[in-house]
Coordinates of C-alpha atoms and ligand atoms in Angstrom, one line a residue:
V1087 CA 102.1 101.6 98.9
C1088 CA 105.3 103.0 97.4
I1089 CA 107.8 104.7 99.6
C1090 CA 107.3 108.1 98.0
A1091 CA 103.6 108.1 98.8
L1092 CA 104.3 107.2 102.4
L1093 CA 106.9 110.0 102.7
E1094 CA 104.7 112.5 101.0
R1095 CA 101.9 111.7 103.4
Q1096 CA 104.2 111.8 106.4
Y1097 CA 106.2 114.9 105.6
D1098 CA 103.8 116.8 103.4
V1099 CA 106.3 117.1 100.6
R1100 CA 106.2 116.2 96.9
L1101 CA 109.0 113.7 96.4
A1102 CA 108.3 112.2 93.1
G1103 CA 105.6 114.0 91.1
V1104 CA 106.2 113.9 87.4
A1105 CA 104.1 116.7 85.9
T1106 CA 103.8 115.4 82.3
E1107 CA 102.7 118.8 81.1
D1108 CA 106.0 120.2 82.3
R1109 CA 107.9 117.9 80.0
P1110 CA 109.4 119.5 77.0
A1111 CA 107.5 118.2 74.0
G1112 CA 109.1 117.0 70.9
R1113 CA 112.6 116.6 72.4
V1114 CA 114.4 113.3 72.7
P1115 CA 112.1 110.9 74.6
L1116 CA 113.6 110.9 78.0
S1117 CA 110.5 111.2 80.1
E1118 CA 110.7 107.5 80.9
L1119 CA 113.7 108.5 83.0
N1120 CA 111.6 109.8 85.8
T1121 CA 109.4 106.7 85.8
D1122 CA 112.5 104.6 86.1
L1123 CA 113.8 106.7 89.0
E1124 CA 110.6 106.0 90.8
T1125 CA 110.8 102.3 90.1
L1126 CA 114.4 102.1 91.3
A1127 CA 113.5 103.9 94.5
E1128 CA 111.4 101.0 95.5
F1129 CA 114.4 98.7 96.0
G1130 CA 115.5 99.2 99.6
G1131 CA 112.8 101.9 100.1
G1132 CA 111.3 102.3 103.5
V1133 CA 109.5 105.0 105.5
A1134 CA 112.8 106.7 106.4
G1135 CA 114.4 106.7 103.0
I1136 CA 116.2 104.3 100.6
T1137 CA 118.9 102.0 101.9
R1138 CA 120.9 99.9 99.4
V1139 CA 124.3 99.3 100.9
A1140 CA 127.0 97.2 99.2
W1141 CA 126.4 93.5 98.7
S1142 CA 122.9 93.7 100.3
D1143 CA 119.7 92.1 99.0
A1144 CA 118.3 95.5 98.2
L1145 CA 121.3 96.5 96.0
D1146 CA 121.3 93.0 94.4
S1147 CA 117.6 93.4 93.5
A1148 CA 118.2 96.9 92.2
N1149 CA 121.0 95.7 90.0
R1150 CA 118.9 92.8 88.7
W1151 CA 116.1 95.2 87.8
L1152 CA 118.6 97.5 86.1
M1153 CA 119.9 94.6 83.9
H1154 CA 116.3 93.6 83.1
R1155 CA 115.6 97.2 82.1
G1156 CA 118.7 97.4 80.0
R1157 CA 117.8 94.1 78.2
G1158 CA 114.3 95.4 77.7
V1159 CA 115.5 98.4 75.7
G1160 CA 117.7 96.2 73.6
L1161 CA 121.1 96.7 75.3
D1162 CA 123.6 94.1 76.4
V1163 CA 124.2 93.6 80.1
S1164 CA 127.1 92.2 82.0
T1165 CA 128.7 92.2 85.5
D1166 CA 132.4 92.1 86.4
P1167 CA 134.2 90.5 89.4
A1168 CA 133.8 93.6 91.5
G1169 CA 130.0 93.5 91.2
N1170 CA 129.9 96.4 88.7
V1171 CA 127.0 96.3 86.3
F1172 CA 127.4 97.4 82.7
V1173 CA 124.5 98.1 80.3
G1174 CA 125.4 99.1 76.7
R1175 CA 126.6 98.1 73.3
P1176 CA 129.6 96.0 73.0
G1177 CA 132.3 96.9 70.5
S1178 CA 136.0 96.5 70.2
G1179 CA 139.0 98.8 70.6
T1180 CA 140.2 101.1 73.3
Q1181 CA 138.2 104.3 72.6
G1182 CA 134.8 103.3 73.9
V1183 CA 132.6 105.8 75.7
L1184 CA 131.8 105.0 79.3
L1185 CA 129.0 106.6 81.2
G1186 CA 128.0 105.8 84.7
S1187 CA 127.5 106.4 88.4
H1188 CA 126.2 104.1 91.2
V1189 CA 123.0 102.7 92.5
D1190 CA 124.1 101.9 96.1
T1191 CA 123.0 104.5 98.7
V1192 CA 123.8 105.8 102.1
P1193 CA 121.6 104.6 104.9
N1194 CA 118.2 106.3 104.6
G1195 CA 119.4 108.0 101.4
G1196 CA 117.5 109.6 98.6
R1197 CA 116.4 108.5 95.1
Y1198 CA 118.7 110.6 92.9
D1199 CA 122.2 110.3 94.2
G1200 CA 123.9 107.9 91.8
A1201 CA 120.6 106.6 90.4
L1202 CA 120.2 109.7 88.1
G1203 CA 123.6 109.2 86.7
V1204 CA 123.0 105.5 85.8
L1205 CA 119.4 105.9 84.5
G1206 CA 120.0 109.2 82.9
A1207 CA 122.9 107.7 81.0
L1208 CA 120.8 104.7 80.0
H1209 CA 118.2 107.0 78.5
A1210 CA 120.9 109.3 77.0
M1211 CA 122.3 106.2 75.2
R1212 CA 118.8 105.4 73.9
A1213 CA 118.3 108.9 72.7
L1214 CA 121.5 108.9 70.5
G1215 CA 120.7 108.6 66.8
D1216 CA 121.7 105.3 65.3
D1217 CA 124.6 106.9 63.4
V1218 CA 126.0 108.3 66.5
A1219 CA 125.6 105.1 68.4
K1220 CA 127.4 103.2 65.6
R1221 CA 130.3 105.6 65.7
A1222 CA 130.7 105.0 69.4
G1223 CA 131.8 101.4 69.0
R1224 CA 131.8 100.3 72.6
I1225 CA 129.4 102.4 74.7
A1226 CA 128.2 101.5 78.1
V1227 CA 126.8 102.8 81.4
A1228 CA 128.4 101.4 84.5
A1229 CA 126.6 101.1 87.8
F1230 CA 129.7 101.0 90.0
M1231 CA 129.5 98.8 93.1
D1232 CA 129.7 100.4 96.6
E1233 CA 130.4 104.1 95.7
E1234 CA 129.2 105.1 99.1
G1235 CA 131.4 102.7 101.2
T1236 CA 128.7 102.7 103.9
R1237 CA 129.1 99.1 105.1
F1238 CA 132.9 98.6 105.0
G1239 CA 134.3 102.1 104.6
T1240 CA 135.3 101.0 101.1
D1241 CA 134.2 104.1 99.2
L1242 CA 134.4 104.0 95.4
F1243 CA 135.1 100.3 95.6
G1244 CA 133.7 99.3 92.2
S1245 CA 135.4 102.1 90.2
R1246 CA 138.7 101.5 92.0
A1247 CA 138.6 97.8 90.9
F1248 CA 137.6 98.9 87.4
V1249 CA 140.7 101.1 87.1
G1250 CA 142.9 98.3 88.5
D1251 CA 143.8 99.7 91.9
D1252 CA 145.2 97.1 94.3
L1253 CA 142.4 96.6 96.9
T1254 CA 144.0 93.6 98.7
E1255 CA 144.1 95.4 102.0
L1256 CA 140.3 95.7 102.0
A1257 CA 139.7 91.9 102.1
G1258 CA 139.4 91.7 105.9
R1259 CA 137.4 94.8 106.5
V1260 CA 134.4 94.0 108.7
D1261 CA 130.9 95.5 108.9
R1262 CA 129.1 96.2 112.2
E1263 CA 128.0 92.6 112.4
G1264 CA 131.6 91.3 112.1
V1265 CA 131.1 90.1 108.5
T1266 CA 134.2 90.6 106.4
L1267 CA 134.1 92.1 102.9
T1268 CA 135.4 88.8 101.5
E1269 CA 132.5 86.9 103.2
A1270 CA 129.9 89.5 102.1
M1271 CA 131.1 89.1 98.5
A1272 CA 131.1 85.3 98.7
E1273 CA 127.5 85.4 99.9
R1274 CA 126.7 87.0 96.5
G1275 CA 128.8 84.6 94.6
Y1276 CA 131.8 86.9 94.2
A1277 CA 135.4 85.9 95.0
F1278 CA 137.6 88.7 96.5
A1279 CA 140.7 87.0 95.0
E1280 CA 139.3 87.6 91.5
L1281 CA 138.9 91.3 91.8
G1282 CA 141.8 91.9 89.5
G1283 CA 139.6 90.7 86.6
A1284 CA 137.5 93.9 86.9
A1285 CA 140.3 96.1 85.6
A1286 CA 138.9 97.3 82.2
V1287 CA 139.3 101.1 82.1
T1288 CA 141.7 100.7 79.1
E1289 CA 138.8 99.7 76.9
Y1290 CA 137.4 103.2 77.1
G1291 CA 138.5 106.6 75.8
C1292 CA 136.5 108.8 78.1
Y1293 CA 134.1 108.8 81.0
L1294 CA 131.1 111.0 81.6
E1295 CA 129.0 111.1 84.8
L1296 CA 125.7 112.9 85.3
H1297 CA 124.8 113.6 89.0
I1298 CA 122.7 115.7 91.2
E1299 CA 124.7 118.6 92.7
Q1300 CA 124.0 117.6 96.3
G1301 CA 124.5 121.2 97.3
P1302 CA 122.8 124.6 97.0
V1303 CA 125.0 126.4 94.5
L1304 CA 123.1 125.9 91.2
E1305 CA 119.7 126.6 92.9
E1306 CA 121.0 129.8 94.5
A1307 CA 122.5 130.9 91.2
G1308 CA 119.3 130.1 89.3
A1309 CA 121.3 127.7 87.0
D1310 CA 119.8 124.6 85.5
V1311 CA 123.0 122.8 84.7
G1312 CA 126.4 122.6 86.3
I1313 CA 129.6 121.9 84.5
V1314 CA 131.9 120.3 87.0
T1315 CA 135.5 121.4 86.9
A1316 CA 137.1 119.5 89.9
I1317 CA 136.4 117.3 92.9
V1318 CA 137.6 117.7 96.4
G1319 CA 140.0 115.3 98.0
L1320 CA 138.5 112.9 100.6
L1321 CA 140.2 111.3 103.6
G1322 CA 138.3 108.8 105.7
L1323 CA 139.6 107.6 109.1
Q1324 CA 138.3 105.1 111.6
V1325 CA 139.3 106.2 115.1
E1326 CA 139.2 104.2 118.3
M1327 CA 139.7 105.9 121.7
T1328 CA 140.1 103.6 124.7
G1329 CA 139.9 104.6 128.3
E1330 CA 138.4 102.6 131.2
A1331 CA 134.9 101.5 131.8
N1332 CA 133.9 102.1 135.4
H1333 CA 131.0 103.0 137.7
A1334 CA 129.3 106.2 136.7
G1335 CA 128.5 107.2 140.3
T1336 CA 131.4 106.1 142.3
T1337 CA 134.3 107.1 140.1
P1338 CA 135.4 110.7 140.9
M1339 CA 135.2 113.0 137.8
H1340 CA 138.9 113.8 137.8
L1341 CA 139.9 110.1 137.9
R1342 CA 137.8 109.0 134.9
R1343 CA 139.3 107.9 131.6
D1344 CA 136.1 108.5 129.6
A1345 CA 136.5 107.5 126.0
L1346 CA 133.3 109.3 124.9
A1347 CA 134.4 112.5 126.5
G1348 CA 137.6 112.3 124.3
G1349 CA 135.4 111.5 121.2
A1350 CA 133.1 114.4 122.0
R1351 CA 136.1 116.8 122.3
A1352 CA 137.5 115.5 119.0
I1353 CA 134.2 116.1 117.2
G1354 CA 134.1 119.7 118.5
E1355 CA 137.8 120.4 117.6
L1356 CA 137.5 118.9 114.1
R1357 CA 134.4 121.0 113.5
D1358 CA 136.3 124.1 114.7
L1359 CA 139.2 123.3 112.4
A1360 CA 136.9 123.2 109.3
L1361 CA 134.9 126.2 110.4
A1362 CA 138.1 128.3 110.7
E1363 CA 139.2 127.7 107.1
A1364 CA 137.3 128.0 103.9
G1365 CA 137.6 125.0 101.6
I1366 CA 137.8 122.4 104.4
T1367 CA 135.0 120.2 105.7
A1368 CA 135.0 117.8 108.6
N1369 CA 132.4 115.3 109.6
V1370 CA 132.0 112.6 112.3
G1371 CA 129.1 110.5 110.9
T1372 CA 129.2 107.3 112.9
I1373 CA 130.0 106.7 116.6
L1374 CA 129.8 103.6 118.8
V1375 CA 130.3 103.5 122.6
E1376 CA 131.2 100.5 124.7
P1377 CA 130.1 99.0 126.9
G1378 CA 127.1 101.3 126.4
G1379 CA 125.3 101.6 129.7
K1380 CA 123.7 104.8 131.1
N1381 CA 125.5 104.3 134.4
V1382 CA 128.8 103.1 133.0
V1383 CA 131.8 105.4 132.1
P1384 CA 132.4 104.7 128.4
G1385 CA 135.5 102.6 128.0
V1386 CA 135.8 102.6 124.2
C1387 CA 134.6 105.2 121.7
R1388 CA 134.8 104.4 117.9
F1389 CA 134.0 107.0 115.3
T1390 CA 134.6 107.8 111.7
V1391 CA 136.2 111.1 110.5
D1392 CA 135.6 112.3 106.9
V1393 CA 137.7 115.4 106.0
R1394 CA 137.9 117.1 102.6
A1395 CA 139.7 119.9 100.9
A1396 CA 139.7 121.0 97.2
N1397 CA 143.2 122.6 97.4
P1398 CA 145.9 119.9 97.0
E1399 CA 148.2 121.5 99.5
A1400 CA 145.4 121.9 102.1
F1401 CA 144.4 118.2 101.5
A1402 CA 148.0 117.0 101.9
Q1403 CA 148.1 118.5 105.4
L1404 CA 144.8 117.2 106.6
D1405 CA 145.9 113.8 107.8
H1406 CA 148.6 115.2 110.0
R1407 CA 146.4 117.9 111.4
V1408 CA 143.6 115.5 112.3
R1409 CA 145.9 113.0 113.9
T1410 CA 147.6 115.8 115.9
I1411 CA 144.2 116.9 117.4
L1412 CA 143.3 113.3 118.2
L1413 CA 146.6 112.5 119.9
R1414 CA 146.6 115.7 122.0
I1415 CA 143.0 115.1 123.2
A1416 CA 143.8 111.4 124.0
G1417 CA 146.8 112.5 126.0
E1418 CA 144.8 115.1 128.0
E1419 CA 142.0 112.6 128.7
G1420 CA 144.2 109.7 129.6
L1421 CA 143.1 107.6 126.6
T1422 CA 144.9 105.6 124.0
V1423 CA 144.0 106.3 120.4
N1424 CA 144.2 104.1 117.3
V1425 CA 143.7 105.6 113.8
E1426 CA 143.1 103.6 110.7
E1427 CA 142.8 105.0 107.2
L1428 CA 139.6 104.0 105.4
Y1429 CA 140.0 105.9 102.2
R1430 CA 142.2 108.6 100.7
L1431 CA 141.3 110.1 97.3
E1432 CA 143.4 113.1 96.1
P1433 CA 141.6 116.1 94.7
L1434 CA 141.1 115.9 90.9
T1435 CA 140.8 118.6 88.2
F1436 CA 138.8 117.3 85.3
D1437 CA 140.1 117.1 81.7
A1438 CA 139.9 120.7 80.4
G1439 CA 139.0 119.7 76.8
L1440 CA 136.2 117.4 77.9
V1441 CA 134.9 120.1 80.3
D1442 CA 134.7 122.5 77.4
V1443 CA 132.7 119.9 75.4
V1444 CA 130.2 119.5 78.3
E1445 CA 129.9 123.2 78.5
A1446 CA 129.2 123.6 74.8
S1447 CA 126.6 120.8 75.1
A1448 CA 124.9 122.4 78.1
M1449 CA 124.8 125.7 76.2
D1450 CA 122.9 124.0 73.4
E1451 CA 120.2 123.3 75.9
T1452 CA 120.2 126.3 78.2
T1453 CA 122.1 129.5 78.9
A1454 CA 121.4 129.0 82.6
C1455 CA 124.5 126.9 83.2
M1456 CA 127.7 127.5 85.3
R1457 CA 131.0 125.9 86.1
L1458 CA 131.5 124.7 89.7
P1459 CA 133.7 122.3 91.7
S1460 CA 132.2 119.2 93.5
G1461 CA 132.3 118.9 97.3
A1462 CA 131.1 115.3 97.0
G1463 CA 133.2 112.4 95.9
H1464 CA 132.2 110.5 92.7
D1465 CA 133.3 107.5 90.7
A1466 CA 134.5 110.2 88.2
M1467 CA 137.4 111.0 90.6
V1468 CA 138.7 107.5 90.3
V1469 CA 138.1 106.9 86.6
G1470 CA 139.3 110.5 85.8
R1471 CA 142.8 109.6 86.8
H1472 CA 143.0 107.2 83.9
I1473 CA 141.0 108.6 81.0
P1474 CA 139.6 112.1 80.2
T1475 CA 136.5 112.6 82.4
A1476 CA 133.9 115.2 83.0
M1477 CA 130.6 115.6 84.9
V1478 CA 127.3 117.2 84.5
F1479 CA 125.3 118.4 87.5
V1480 CA 121.7 119.3 87.9
P1481 CA 120.2 121.2 90.8
S1482 CA 119.3 119.7 94.2
R1483 CA 116.3 121.3 95.8
G1484 CA 117.4 123.1 98.9
G1485 CA 120.9 121.6 98.5
I1486 CA 119.7 118.5 100.3
S1487 CA 121.3 115.1 99.7
H1488 CA 122.1 111.9 101.5
S1489 CA 118.6 112.3 102.8
P1490 CA 115.1 111.0 101.8
F1491 CA 114.3 114.7 101.1
E1492 CA 116.7 114.7 98.2
Y1493 CA 114.8 116.1 95.2
T1494 CA 115.6 117.1 91.7
E1495 CA 112.9 118.4 89.3
P1496 CA 111.9 115.9 86.7
A1497 CA 112.6 118.5 84.1
H1498 CA 116.1 118.9 85.4
C1499 CA 116.6 115.2 85.4
D1500 CA 115.6 115.1 81.7
L1501 CA 117.8 118.1 81.0
G1502 CA 120.8 116.5 82.5
A1503 CA 120.3 113.4 80.4
R1504 CA 119.9 115.5 77.3
V1505 CA 123.2 117.4 78.0
L1506 CA 124.8 114.0 78.4
A1507 CA 123.4 112.8 75.1
R1508 CA 124.6 116.0 73.4
T1509 CA 128.1 115.6 75.0
I1510 CA 128.4 112.0 73.7
G1511 CA 127.4 113.3 70.2
R1512 CA 130.1 115.9 70.3
V1513 CA 132.7 113.6 71.6
L1514 CA 132.0 111.2 68.7
A1515 CA 131.6 113.9 66.0
Ligands
HGY2705 O1 130.7 110.9 100.2 C1 130.5 111.3 99.1 O2 130.9 112.4 98.7 C2 129.8 110.5 98.0 O3 128.5 110.8 98.1 N1 130.0 109.1 98.2
MN2706 MN1 126.4 109.9 97.9
MN2707 MN1 126.7 109.8 94.3

């Protein structure tokens, strides 16, 4: 039984229905997109959602299926030393068109985040007329490795390797089981030392990414398509607070050095910081306590902090502001604190000319479109520092994402892919 059927039964929701009669007739034949989204969702699918983290069996199987699918529609497929998958038409020169997104997911994620961008681009490519396709020279859709960074805190890993960033310092990152990134890559036949060979952004003249909005703005505005203008900056930190494990009953309250009490205060204060200022978000999404006994005062508390801001000045101050809070709380609780940066991606404003082209292409399909910034990180924010880049958003029901309840109407998935196809056509005109 497929995951969607199970979830539908369990939660009484419609996660994947494709009402064929809703499909616009006589348009470019994109309806296979929704069938493909359902198929991809089966890799790593379980009752609680879809889990395809970096370098896992589930992601590997999904990538293999994607390559099989690409070959099946007559496209070339390849991988690079970072585990990125490319499906497209080879060509020479430096002005190729790159489309893409990712097929890795967060733990218990949904079926559209990343997947729509990859499969939508695949079908948009197929929908291009032969004359347009020929003009493209090189054209490819990239499924970038480890966009989510779930396992090693290595967010946007594949796209960073693709643009030639030096990732050397990530080699020794460990997952929860103590496996290093280098080991995890080796298990899949990849050598960390060869990552430099993935740098290939100079072969392309522009990058376009289709994605679900992952927020409520389009739905609330009644818009069918979003034209993305900018992406927030993201800062990820790994924090370790250390106190002293001791007996929960015999240690007087005022003598405890409770690491989790420090962590709990930090969670609250970071939340208050973000609540007090529009344009800032703060999230503590993972937490581990040692030694982890109900009658033991926590000696160590490890947690991640993800803070974001769209405004470059606000973003520049975030690191200092977060560390100040952590240090003060640690001092007050008698703890030591160690902070390690996991990722830092500056806010990015997209290429104005390409954003105009996306808007004109969207307007060809619907007047119900609007410009908006993205609060989520995307591979586009990495690639967009090197070549003109823009993004197309389609609505997320209820603004839900990073959840098995993520849902985007089949008609909206198709619409997004059509806007992508039209944009490619205009870029190449
Ligand atoms: O975290 C993000 O914004 C993205 O979904 N990886
Ligand atoms: Mn995501
Ligand atoms: Mn995504």
